[in-house]
Coordinates of C-alpha atoms (C1' of nucleotides) in Angstrom, one line a residue:
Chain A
X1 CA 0.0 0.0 0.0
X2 CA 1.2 3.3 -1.0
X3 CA 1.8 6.4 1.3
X4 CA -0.9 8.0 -0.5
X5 CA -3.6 5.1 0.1
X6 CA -2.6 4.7 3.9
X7 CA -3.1 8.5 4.1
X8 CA -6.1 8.6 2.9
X9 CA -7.6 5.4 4.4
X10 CA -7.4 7.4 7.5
X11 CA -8.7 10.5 6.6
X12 CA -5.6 12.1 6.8
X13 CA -4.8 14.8 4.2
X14 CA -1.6 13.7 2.2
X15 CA 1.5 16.4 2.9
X16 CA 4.6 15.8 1.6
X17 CA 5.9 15.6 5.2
X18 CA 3.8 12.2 5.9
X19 CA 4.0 10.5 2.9
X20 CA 8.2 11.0 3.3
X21 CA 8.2 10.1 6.6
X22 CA 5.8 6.9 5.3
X23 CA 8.4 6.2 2.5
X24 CA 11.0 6.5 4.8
X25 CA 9.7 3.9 7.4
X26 CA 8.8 1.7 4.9
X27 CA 12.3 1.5 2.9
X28 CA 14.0 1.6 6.1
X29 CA 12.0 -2.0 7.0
X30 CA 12.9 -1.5 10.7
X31 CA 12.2 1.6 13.8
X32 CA 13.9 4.5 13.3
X33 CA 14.8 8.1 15.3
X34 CA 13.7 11.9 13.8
X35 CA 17.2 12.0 13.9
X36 CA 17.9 9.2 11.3
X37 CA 14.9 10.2 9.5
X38 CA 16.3 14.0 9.4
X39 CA 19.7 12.5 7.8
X40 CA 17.5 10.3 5.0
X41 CA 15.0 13.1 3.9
X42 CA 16.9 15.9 4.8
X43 CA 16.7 18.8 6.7
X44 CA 13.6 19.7 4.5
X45 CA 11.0 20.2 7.3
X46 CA 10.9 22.2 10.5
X47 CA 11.6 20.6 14.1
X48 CA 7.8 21.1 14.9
X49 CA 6.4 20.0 11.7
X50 CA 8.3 16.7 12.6
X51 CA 7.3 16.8 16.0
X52 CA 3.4 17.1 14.8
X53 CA 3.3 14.9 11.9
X54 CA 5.2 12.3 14.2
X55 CA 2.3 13.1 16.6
X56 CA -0.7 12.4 13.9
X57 CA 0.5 9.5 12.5
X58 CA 1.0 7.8 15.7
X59 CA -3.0 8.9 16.6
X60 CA -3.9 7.3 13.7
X61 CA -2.5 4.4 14.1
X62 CA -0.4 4.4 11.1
X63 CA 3.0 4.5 13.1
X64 CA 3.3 3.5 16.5
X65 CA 6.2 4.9 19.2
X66 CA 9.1 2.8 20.3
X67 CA 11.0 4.3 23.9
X68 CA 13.9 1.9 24.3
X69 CA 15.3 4.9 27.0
X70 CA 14.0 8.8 27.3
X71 CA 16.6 9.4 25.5
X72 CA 15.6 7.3 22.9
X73 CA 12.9 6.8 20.9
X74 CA 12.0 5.5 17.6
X75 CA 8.8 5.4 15.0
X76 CA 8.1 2.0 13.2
X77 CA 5.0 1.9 10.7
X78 CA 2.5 0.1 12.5
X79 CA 1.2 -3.6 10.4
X80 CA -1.2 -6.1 11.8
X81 CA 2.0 -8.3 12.8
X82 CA 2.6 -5.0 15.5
X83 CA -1.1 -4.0 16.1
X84 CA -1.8 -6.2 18.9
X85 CA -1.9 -5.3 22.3
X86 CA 1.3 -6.8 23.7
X87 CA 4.2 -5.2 21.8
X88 CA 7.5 -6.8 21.5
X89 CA 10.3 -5.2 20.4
X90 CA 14.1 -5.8 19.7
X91 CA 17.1 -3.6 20.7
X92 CA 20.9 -3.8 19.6
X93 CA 23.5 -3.3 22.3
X94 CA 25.6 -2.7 19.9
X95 CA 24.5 -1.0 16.8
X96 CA 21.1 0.6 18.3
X97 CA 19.0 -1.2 15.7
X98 CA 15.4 -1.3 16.8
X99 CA 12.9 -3.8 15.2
X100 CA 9.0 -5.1 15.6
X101 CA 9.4 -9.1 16.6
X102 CA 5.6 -10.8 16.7
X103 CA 4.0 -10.8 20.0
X104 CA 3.1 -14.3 19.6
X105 CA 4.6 -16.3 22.1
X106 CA 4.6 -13.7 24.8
X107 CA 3.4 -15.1 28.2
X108 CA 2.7 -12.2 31.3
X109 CA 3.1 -12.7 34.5
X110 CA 0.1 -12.6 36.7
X111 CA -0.9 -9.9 37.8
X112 CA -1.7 -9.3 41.8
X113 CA -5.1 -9.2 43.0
X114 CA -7.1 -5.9 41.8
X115 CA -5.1 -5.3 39.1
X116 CA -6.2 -5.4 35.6
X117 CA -3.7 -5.0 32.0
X118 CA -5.0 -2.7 29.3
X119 CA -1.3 -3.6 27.2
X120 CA 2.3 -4.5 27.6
X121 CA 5.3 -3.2 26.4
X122 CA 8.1 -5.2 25.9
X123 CA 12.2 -4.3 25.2
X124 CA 14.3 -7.6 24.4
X125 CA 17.9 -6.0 24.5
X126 CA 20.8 -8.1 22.8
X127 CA 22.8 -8.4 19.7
X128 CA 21.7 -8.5 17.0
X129 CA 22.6 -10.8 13.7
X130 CA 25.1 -8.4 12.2
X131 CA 26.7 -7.5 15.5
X132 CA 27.0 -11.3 16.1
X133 CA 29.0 -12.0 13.1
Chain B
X1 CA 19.4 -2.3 55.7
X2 CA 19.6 1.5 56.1
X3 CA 20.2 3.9 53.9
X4 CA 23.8 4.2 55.8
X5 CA 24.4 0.2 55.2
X6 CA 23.3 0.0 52.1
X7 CA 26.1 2.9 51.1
X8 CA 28.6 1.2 52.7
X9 CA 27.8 -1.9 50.9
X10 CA 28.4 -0.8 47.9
X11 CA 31.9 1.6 49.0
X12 CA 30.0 4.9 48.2
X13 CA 30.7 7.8 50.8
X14 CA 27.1 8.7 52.9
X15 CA 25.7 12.0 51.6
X16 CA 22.5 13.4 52.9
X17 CA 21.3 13.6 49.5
X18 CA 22.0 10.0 49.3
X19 CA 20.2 9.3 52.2
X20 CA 17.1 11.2 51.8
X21 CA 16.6 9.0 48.5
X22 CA 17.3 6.0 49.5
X23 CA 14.8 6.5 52.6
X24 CA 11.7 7.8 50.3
X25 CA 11.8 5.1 48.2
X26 CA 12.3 2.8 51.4
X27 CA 9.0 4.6 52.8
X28 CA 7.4 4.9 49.0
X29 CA 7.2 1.4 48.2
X30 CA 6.4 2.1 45.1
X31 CA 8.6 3.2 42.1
X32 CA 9.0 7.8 42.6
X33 CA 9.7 10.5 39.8
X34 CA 12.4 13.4 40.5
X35 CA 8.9 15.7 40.8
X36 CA 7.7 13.3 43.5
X37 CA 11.0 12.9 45.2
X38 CA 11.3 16.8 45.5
X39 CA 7.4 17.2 46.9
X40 CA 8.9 14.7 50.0
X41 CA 12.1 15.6 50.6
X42 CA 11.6 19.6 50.1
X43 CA 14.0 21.9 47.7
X44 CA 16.8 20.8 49.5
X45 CA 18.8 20.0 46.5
X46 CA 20.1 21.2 43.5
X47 CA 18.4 20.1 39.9
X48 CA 22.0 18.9 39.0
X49 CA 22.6 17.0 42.9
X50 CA 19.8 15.3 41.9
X51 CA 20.5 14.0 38.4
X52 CA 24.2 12.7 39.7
X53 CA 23.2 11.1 42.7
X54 CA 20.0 9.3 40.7
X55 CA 23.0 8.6 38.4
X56 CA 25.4 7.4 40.9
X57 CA 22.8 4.9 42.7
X58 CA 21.8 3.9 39.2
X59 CA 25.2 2.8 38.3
X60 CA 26.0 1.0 41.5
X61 CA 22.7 -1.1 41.5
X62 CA 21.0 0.2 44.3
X63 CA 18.3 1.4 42.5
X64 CA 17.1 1.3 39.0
X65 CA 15.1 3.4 36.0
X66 CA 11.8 2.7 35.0
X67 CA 11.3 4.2 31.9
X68 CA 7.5 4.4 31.1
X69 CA 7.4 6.7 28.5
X70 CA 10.2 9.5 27.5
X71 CA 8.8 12.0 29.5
X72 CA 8.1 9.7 32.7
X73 CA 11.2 8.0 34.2
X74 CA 10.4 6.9 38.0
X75 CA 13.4 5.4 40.2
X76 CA 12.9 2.2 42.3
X77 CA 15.3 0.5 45.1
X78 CA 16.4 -2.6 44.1
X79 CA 15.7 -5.9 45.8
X80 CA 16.8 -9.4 45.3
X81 CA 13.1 -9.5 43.5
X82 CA 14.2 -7.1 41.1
X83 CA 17.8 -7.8 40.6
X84 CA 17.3 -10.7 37.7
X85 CA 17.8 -9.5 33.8
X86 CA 14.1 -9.9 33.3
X87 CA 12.1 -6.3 34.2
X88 CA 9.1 -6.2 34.8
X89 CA 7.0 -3.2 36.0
X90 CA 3.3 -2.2 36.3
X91 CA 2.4 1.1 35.1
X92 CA -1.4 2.3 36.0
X93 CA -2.9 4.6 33.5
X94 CA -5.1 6.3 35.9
X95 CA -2.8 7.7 38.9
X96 CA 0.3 6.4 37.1
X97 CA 1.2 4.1 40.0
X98 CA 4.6 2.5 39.0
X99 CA 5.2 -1.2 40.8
X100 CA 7.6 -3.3 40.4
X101 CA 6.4 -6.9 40.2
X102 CA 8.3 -10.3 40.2
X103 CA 10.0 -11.1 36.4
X104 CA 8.4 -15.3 37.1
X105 CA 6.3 -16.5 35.0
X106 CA 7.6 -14.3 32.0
X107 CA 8.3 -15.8 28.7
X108 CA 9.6 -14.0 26.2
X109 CA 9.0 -15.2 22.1
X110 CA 11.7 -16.9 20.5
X111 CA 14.1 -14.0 19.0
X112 CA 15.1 -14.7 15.3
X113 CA 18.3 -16.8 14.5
X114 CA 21.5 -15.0 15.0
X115 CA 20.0 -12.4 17.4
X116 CA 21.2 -12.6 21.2
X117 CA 19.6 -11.4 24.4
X118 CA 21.6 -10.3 27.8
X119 CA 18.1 -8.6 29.3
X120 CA 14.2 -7.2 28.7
X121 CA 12.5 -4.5 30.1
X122 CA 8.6 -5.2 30.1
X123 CA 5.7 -2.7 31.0
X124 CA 2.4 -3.8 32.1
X125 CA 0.1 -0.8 31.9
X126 CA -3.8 -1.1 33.0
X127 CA -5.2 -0.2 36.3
X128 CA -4.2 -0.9 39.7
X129 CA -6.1 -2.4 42.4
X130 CA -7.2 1.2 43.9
X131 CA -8.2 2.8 40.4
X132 CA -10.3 0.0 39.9
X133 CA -12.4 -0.1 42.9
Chain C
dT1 C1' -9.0 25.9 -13.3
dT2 C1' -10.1 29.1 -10.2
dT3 C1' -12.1 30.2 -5.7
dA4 C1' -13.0 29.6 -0.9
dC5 C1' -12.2 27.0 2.9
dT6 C1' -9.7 23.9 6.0
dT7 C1' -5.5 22.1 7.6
dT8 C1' -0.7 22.1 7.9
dT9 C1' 3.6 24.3 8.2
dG10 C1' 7.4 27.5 9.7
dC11 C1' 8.8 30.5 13.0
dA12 C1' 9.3 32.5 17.5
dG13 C1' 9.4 31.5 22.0
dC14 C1' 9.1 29.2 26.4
dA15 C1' 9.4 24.9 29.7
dT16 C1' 11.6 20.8 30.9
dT17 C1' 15.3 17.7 31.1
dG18 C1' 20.1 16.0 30.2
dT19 C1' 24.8 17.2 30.8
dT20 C1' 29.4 19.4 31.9
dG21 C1' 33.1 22.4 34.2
dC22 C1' 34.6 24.6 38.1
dA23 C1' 34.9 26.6 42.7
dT24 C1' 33.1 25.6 47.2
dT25 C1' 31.6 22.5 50.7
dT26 C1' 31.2 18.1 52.9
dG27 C1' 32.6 13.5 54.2
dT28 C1' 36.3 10.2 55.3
dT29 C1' 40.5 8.4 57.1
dG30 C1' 44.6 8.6 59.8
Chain D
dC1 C1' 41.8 17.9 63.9
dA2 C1' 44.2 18.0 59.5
dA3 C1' 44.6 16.7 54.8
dC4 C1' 42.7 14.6 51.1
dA5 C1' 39.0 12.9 48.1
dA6 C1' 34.5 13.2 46.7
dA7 C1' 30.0 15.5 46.3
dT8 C1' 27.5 19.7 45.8
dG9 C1' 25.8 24.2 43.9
dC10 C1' 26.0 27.3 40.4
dA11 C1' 26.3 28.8 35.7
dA12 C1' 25.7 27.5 31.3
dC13 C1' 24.5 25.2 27.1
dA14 C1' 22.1 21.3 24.3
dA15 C1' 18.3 18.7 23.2
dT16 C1' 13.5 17.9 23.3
dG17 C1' 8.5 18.9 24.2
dC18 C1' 5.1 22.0 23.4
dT19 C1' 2.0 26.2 22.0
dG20 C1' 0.2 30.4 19.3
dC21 C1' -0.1 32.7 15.2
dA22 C1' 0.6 34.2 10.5
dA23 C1' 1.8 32.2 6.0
dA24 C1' 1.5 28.4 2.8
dA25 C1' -0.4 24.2 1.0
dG26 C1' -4.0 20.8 0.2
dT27 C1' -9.0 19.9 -0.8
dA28 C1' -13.5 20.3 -2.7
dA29 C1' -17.0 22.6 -5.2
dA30 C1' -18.3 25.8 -8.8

DNA sequence: TTTACTTTTGCAGCATTGTTGCATTTGTTG
DNA sequence: CAACAAATGCAACAATGCTGCAAAAGTAAA
């Protein structure tokens, strides 16, 4: 699915900003910063205009927010593999890679009495194959 | 253990700063923000004697970040409960309660081949026992 | 295609948080 | 208590989050 479809199937009107951030995230396969998304486009839009479109596509649901530290955080496009509740995701020690793994397989604790779970966030930290080599 | 033993323990020198911290989250319980630590323990402190120290007892294991979201980092002693490479935390999204809970009875998927894993962080979010009465 | 309207963008500006260097103060050890 | 090592407070700067407002861009209808 293009850019241009996603942005419309959610009633979003299509600026260049979000369909280059789409393109971006799509190419890049995996999460990745402003920062990194600053060096691939350029420095062809304004901090805030990041910071908002950033802001509306993760509403939507199109992309979805990844905060390995608060000092990091990247944006993944969001696919029915990542839309579940329980998000899993994998980060690289070594060379700060950040990817979507399925949730499948996941298995909470319980929880103590009282308490109930609206979703779970999950960070596997490692190496990854290419650091491994 | 006091605050004092606990210092000792790990060879760092007894500051008041120190202290205080280690004694509200004794008291708290529960995991504490740098907001919350200053609305118990006063204006006593610098901004900057703050950030080292959370830094310092970070770094020498006696406590340990809970990142929740970029903009909400809470601090947490750590116990023998807490010390394993599996996380786990409880985050409630109605008074934004932050608990650490035991990391048994996690199981985390099956990462793809090549990939390696030293530790996970996980986050629970819902609503705690008190926000659900 | 042009017009009128809505939404987004860029800019300025402020708040918060992370971080460092350096002089002063505090804690430790003999 | 003296001498030394370490922590603290202050100043300062960087990065990020966030908002208001005027200008620009996108959309839909004529």
């Amino acid at each position: 699915m293009t850019a241009k479809d996603i942005l419309h199937k959610h009633n979003l009107i299509r600026t260049s900003c979000r369909q280059s951030i789409i393109d971006t995230l799509t190419d890049a396969g995996v999460a990745i910063s402003e920062e990194e998304i600053k060096q691939i486009i350029g420095d062809t839009y304004d901090r805030t205009t990041l910071y908002r479109t950033f802001k509306t596509l993760v509403e939507s649901g199109i992309i979805h927010k990844i905060v390995v530290d608060n000092q990091l955080v990247k944006y993944a496009l969001s696919t029915s593999k990542t839309d579940s509740e329980n998000h899993v995701h994998f980060y690289c020690n070594n060379c700060g890679l950040v990817e979507c793994l399925p949730g499948a397989g996941l298995i909470i604790p319980e929880l103590p009495d009282g308490y109930t779970q609206t979703n779970t966030e999950l960070i596997i930290k490692g190496n990854c194959k290419n650091c491994n080599r």
